[in-house]
């Protein structure tokens, strides 16, 4: 019978919710965020950075925003990113 190759494939064995959650957290653990200015200050897995930022929310949000205006650069990278994503206000 004729099979249309232009249609997206639909898998009958759908991915469960827990496997999606597991994949999400593995991506957060495999990739890291680097904080740098003229050289690297520190590097953490994204999951650890988010946990620290959320636990110290009242302090971390102003510190992150002020540091961006002072030339600090946040770089997100790892094996799941083709290119590193840089967050900064550097000219």
GROMACS .gro file of N, CA and C in nm, residues 2-80:
model
  237
    2UNK      N    1   0.035   0.233  -0.046
    2UNK     CA    2   0.108   0.360  -0.056
    2UNK      C    3   0.125   0.422   0.083
    3UNK      N    4   0.247   0.461   0.115
    3UNK     CA    5   0.276   0.524   0.244
    3UNK      C    6   0.325   0.666   0.218
    4UNK      N    7   0.258   0.765   0.278
    4UNK     CA    8   0.296   0.904   0.259
    4UNK      C    9   0.414   0.937   0.349
    5UNK      N   10   0.530   0.965   0.291
    5UNK     CA   11   0.652   0.994   0.366
    5UNK      C   12   0.658   1.138   0.417
    6UNK      N   13   0.564   1.224   0.375
    6UNK     CA   14   0.565   1.364   0.414
    6UNK      C   15   0.498   1.390   0.548
    7UNK      N   16   0.424   1.294   0.600
    7UNK     CA   17   0.356   1.313   0.727
    7UNK      C   18   0.448   1.280   0.843
    8UNK      N   19   0.432   1.351   0.954
    8UNK     CA   20   0.516   1.319   1.070
    8UNK      C   21   0.477   1.182   1.126
    9UNK      N   22   0.574   1.114   1.182
    9UNK     CA   23   0.547   0.983   1.238
    9UNK      C   24   0.480   0.997   1.373
   10UNK      N   25   0.383   0.913   1.395
   10UNK     CA   26   0.314   0.909   1.524
   10UNK      C   27   0.347   0.776   1.589
   11UNK      N   28   0.405   0.785   1.704
   11UNK     CA   29   0.445   0.665   1.774
   11UNK      C   30   0.328   0.615   1.858
   12UNK      N   31   0.298   0.487   1.850
   12UNK     CA   32   0.189   0.432   1.929
   12UNK      C   33   0.230   0.414   2.074
   13UNK      N   34   0.357   0.398   2.098
   13UNK     CA   35   0.407   0.384   2.236
   13UNK      C   36   0.444   0.522   2.285
   14UNK      N   37   0.345   0.598   2.330
   14UNK     CA   38   0.367   0.736   2.374
   14UNK      C   39   0.457   0.743   2.496
   15UNK      N   40   0.527   0.854   2.506
   15UNK     CA   41   0.619   0.874   2.617
   15UNK      C   42   0.538   0.915   2.740
   16UNK      N   43   0.561   0.849   2.851
   16UNK     CA   44   0.487   0.877   2.973
   16UNK      C   45   0.533   1.005   3.041
   17UNK      N   46   0.453   1.052   3.133
   17UNK     CA   47   0.482   1.176   3.205
   17UNK      C   48   0.612   1.165   3.284
   18UNK      N   49   0.633   1.053   3.351
   18UNK     CA   50   0.753   1.038   3.433
   18UNK      C   51   0.880   1.035   3.348
   19UNK      N   52   0.873   0.978   3.230
   19UNK     CA   53   0.993   0.977   3.145
   19UNK      C   54   1.024   1.117   3.094
   20UNK      N   55   0.919   1.200   3.072
   20UNK     CA   56   0.943   1.339   3.033
   20UNK      C   57   1.006   1.417   3.147
   21UNK      N   58   0.960   1.395   3.269
   21UNK     CA   59   1.017   1.462   3.386
   21UNK      C   60   1.162   1.419   3.405
   22UNK      N   61   1.188   1.290   3.389
   22UNK     CA   62   1.325   1.238   3.402
   22UNK      C   63   1.417   1.301   3.298
   23UNK      N   64   1.369   1.311   3.174
   23UNK     CA   65   1.450   1.371   3.068
   23UNK      C   66   1.476   1.519   3.095
   24UNK      N   67   1.374   1.590   3.147
   24UNK     CA   68   1.387   1.732   3.181
   24UNK      C   69   1.496   1.753   3.287
   25UNK      N   70   1.492   1.674   3.393
   25UNK     CA   71   1.591   1.689   3.499
   25UNK      C   72   1.729   1.643   3.456
   26UNK      N   73   1.737   1.546   3.367
   26UNK     CA   74   1.869   1.504   3.318
   26UNK      C   75   1.932   1.614   3.232
   27UNK      N   76   1.850   1.687   3.156
   27UNK     CA   77   1.901   1.801   3.079
   27UNK      C   78   1.952   1.909   3.173
   28UNK      N   79   1.879   1.936   3.282
   28UNK     CA   80   1.923   2.036   3.379
   28UNK      C   81   2.053   1.996   3.448
   29UNK      N   82   2.074   1.867   3.467
   29UNK     CA   83   2.196   1.820   3.533
   29UNK      C   84   2.315   1.810   3.438
   30UNK      N   85   2.291   1.776   3.311
   30UNK     CA   86   2.401   1.761   3.214
   30UNK      C   87   2.460   1.894   3.171
   31UNK      N   88   2.381   1.999   3.170
   31UNK     CA   89   2.426   2.129   3.122
   31UNK      C   90   2.457   2.218   3.240
   32UNK      N   91   2.538   2.319   3.215
   32UNK     CA   92   2.581   2.404   3.326
   32UNK      C   93   2.569   2.552   3.293
   33UNK      N   94   2.580   2.632   3.396
   33UNK     CA   95   2.580   2.777   3.383
   33UNK      C   96   2.712   2.827   3.439
   34UNK      N   97   2.777   2.913   3.363
   34UNK     CA   98   2.905   2.969   3.403
   34UNK      C   99   2.887   3.118   3.428
   35UNK      N  100   2.934   3.163   3.544
   35UNK     CA  101   2.930   3.305   3.578
   35UNK      C  102   3.072   3.357   3.561
   36UNK      N  103   3.088   3.461   3.480
   36UNK     CA  104   3.223   3.510   3.452
   36UNK      C  105   3.222   3.661   3.435
   37UNK      N  106   3.338   3.717   3.452
   37UNK     CA  107   3.359   3.860   3.422
   37UNK      C  108   3.478   3.867   3.328
   38UNK      N  109   3.598   3.884   3.378
   38UNK     CA  110   3.716   3.875   3.292
   38UNK      C  111   3.764   3.731   3.283
   39UNK      N  112   3.731   3.651   3.384
   39UNK     CA  113   3.758   3.507   3.385
   39UNK      C  114   3.641   3.438   3.454
   40UNK      N  115   3.637   3.304   3.445
   40UNK     CA  116   3.527   3.230   3.507
   40UNK      C  117   3.530   3.247   3.659
   41UNK      N  118   3.416   3.285   3.717
   41UNK     CA  119   3.403   3.297   3.862
   41UNK      C  120   3.363   3.162   3.919
   42UNK      N  121   3.256   3.103   3.866
   42UNK     CA  122   3.219   2.967   3.904
   42UNK      C  123   3.130   2.906   3.796
   43UNK      N  124   3.119   2.773   3.805
   43UNK     CA  125   3.039   2.695   3.711
   43UNK      C  126   2.957   2.594   3.791
   44UNK      N  127   2.827   2.589   3.765
   44UNK     CA  128   2.737   2.498   3.835
   44UNK      C  129   2.643   2.432   3.735
   45UNK      N  130   2.594   2.312   3.767
   45UNK     CA  131   2.485   2.257   3.686
   45UNK      C  132   2.363   2.350   3.697
   46UNK      N  133   2.286   2.357   3.591
   46UNK     CA  134   2.171   2.448   3.590
   46UNK      C  135   2.076   2.417   3.704
   47UNK      N  136   2.057   2.289   3.736
   47UNK     CA  137   1.967   2.251   3.844
   47UNK      C  138   2.013   2.308   3.977
   48UNK      N  139   2.143   2.299   4.006
   48UNK     CA  140   2.196   2.352   4.133
   48UNK      C  141   2.181   2.504   4.137
   49UNK      N  142   2.209   2.571   4.026
   49UNK     CA  143   2.195   2.716   4.020
   49UNK      C  144   2.051   2.758   4.047
   50UNK      N  145   1.955   2.688   3.987
   50UNK     CA  146   1.813   2.721   4.008
   50UNK      C  147   1.769   2.695   4.151
   51UNK      N  148   1.815   2.586   4.211
   51UNK     CA  149   1.779   2.556   4.350
   51UNK      C  150   1.833   2.664   4.443
   52UNK      N  151   1.957   2.702   4.426
   52UNK     CA  152   2.016   2.807   4.510
   52UNK      C  153   1.944   2.940   4.489
   53UNK      N  154   1.914   2.973   4.364
   53UNK     CA  155   1.845   3.099   4.334
   53UNK      C  156   1.704   3.100   4.395
   54UNK      N  157   1.634   2.988   4.391
   54UNK     CA  158   1.499   2.983   4.446
   54UNK      C  159   1.497   2.982   4.598
   55UNK      N  160   1.596   2.917   4.659
   55UNK     CA  161   1.601   2.913   4.806
   55UNK      C  162   1.640   3.048   4.865
   56UNK      N  163   1.715   3.125   4.791
   56UNK     CA  164   1.759   3.257   4.839
   56UNK      C  165   1.700   3.366   4.749
   57UNK      N  166   1.573   3.354   4.719
   57UNK     CA  167   1.507   3.438   4.619
   57UNK      C  168   1.519   3.586   4.648
   58UNK      N  169   1.501   3.627   4.773
   58UNK     CA  170   1.504   3.770   4.807
   58UNK      C  171   1.642   3.831   4.788
   59UNK      N  172   1.745   3.750   4.798
   59UNK     CA  173   1.882   3.799   4.781
   59UNK      C  174   1.931   3.777   4.638
   60UNK      N  175   1.900   3.661   4.581
   60UNK     CA  176   1.959   3.624   4.453
   60UNK      C  177   1.908   3.707   4.335
   61UNK      N  178   1.780   3.741   4.333
   61UNK     CA  179   1.726   3.818   4.219
   61UNK      C  180   1.792   3.955   4.209
   62UNK      N  181   1.799   4.034   4.319
   62UNK     CA  182   1.869   4.163   4.307
   62UNK      C  183   2.018   4.147   4.274
   63UNK      N  184   2.083   4.045   4.331
   63UNK     CA  185   2.225   4.024   4.303
   63UNK      C  186   2.247   3.992   4.156
   64UNK      N  187   2.164   3.905   4.099
   64UNK     CA  188   2.179   3.869   3.958
   64UNK      C  189   2.154   3.991   3.869
   65UNK      N  190   2.050   4.068   3.897
   65UNK     CA  191   2.020   4.185   3.816
   65UNK      C  192   2.130   4.291   3.826
   66UNK      N  193   2.178   4.320   3.946
   66UNK     CA  194   2.284   4.419   3.964
   66UNK      C  195   2.413   4.371   3.897
   67UNK      N  196   2.443   4.241   3.911
   67UNK     CA  197   2.567   4.190   3.852
   67UNK      C  198   2.566   4.201   3.699
   68UNK      N  199   2.449   4.189   3.638
   68UNK     CA  200   2.442   4.205   3.492
   68UNK      C  201   2.483   4.346   3.450
   69UNK      N  202   2.446   4.446   3.529
   69UNK     CA  203   2.484   4.585   3.497
   69UNK      C  204   2.630   4.614   3.530
   70UNK      N  205   2.694   4.528   3.608
   70UNK     CA  206   2.835   4.547   3.645
   70UNK      C  207   2.929   4.465   3.558
   71UNK      N  208   2.882   4.412   3.448
   71UNK     CA  209   2.970   4.343   3.354
   71UNK      C  210   2.983   4.194   3.374
   72UNK      N  211   2.901   4.135   3.460
   72UNK     CA  212   2.906   3.990   3.479
   72UNK      C  213   2.826   3.925   3.367
   73UNK      N  214   2.875   3.811   3.320
   73UNK     CA  215   2.812   3.741   3.210
   73UNK      C  216   2.773   3.601   3.255
   74UNK      N  217   2.651   3.561   3.225
   74UNK     CA  218   2.601   3.428   3.256
   74UNK      C  219   2.594   3.351   3.125
   75UNK      N  220   2.663   3.236   3.118
   75UNK     CA  221   2.669   3.156   2.997
   75UNK      C  222   2.609   3.019   3.025
   76UNK      N  223   2.509   2.982   2.946
   76UNK     CA  224   2.445   2.852   2.960
   76UNK      C  225   2.495   2.765   2.846
   77UNK      N  226   2.549   2.649   2.880
   77UNK     CA  227   2.603   2.561   2.777
   77UNK      C  228   2.608   2.418   2.825
   78UNK      N  229   2.648   2.331   2.738
   78UNK     CA  230   2.659   2.190   2.770
   78UNK      C  231   2.636   2.107   2.646
   79UNK      N  232   2.620   1.979   2.668
   79UNK     CA  233   2.609   1.887   2.555
   79UNK      C  234   2.476   1.898   2.481
   80UNK      N  235   2.374   1.957   2.544
   80UNK     CA  236   2.243   1.969   2.478
   80UNK      C  237   2.226   2.099   2.401
   0.00000   0.00000   0.00000
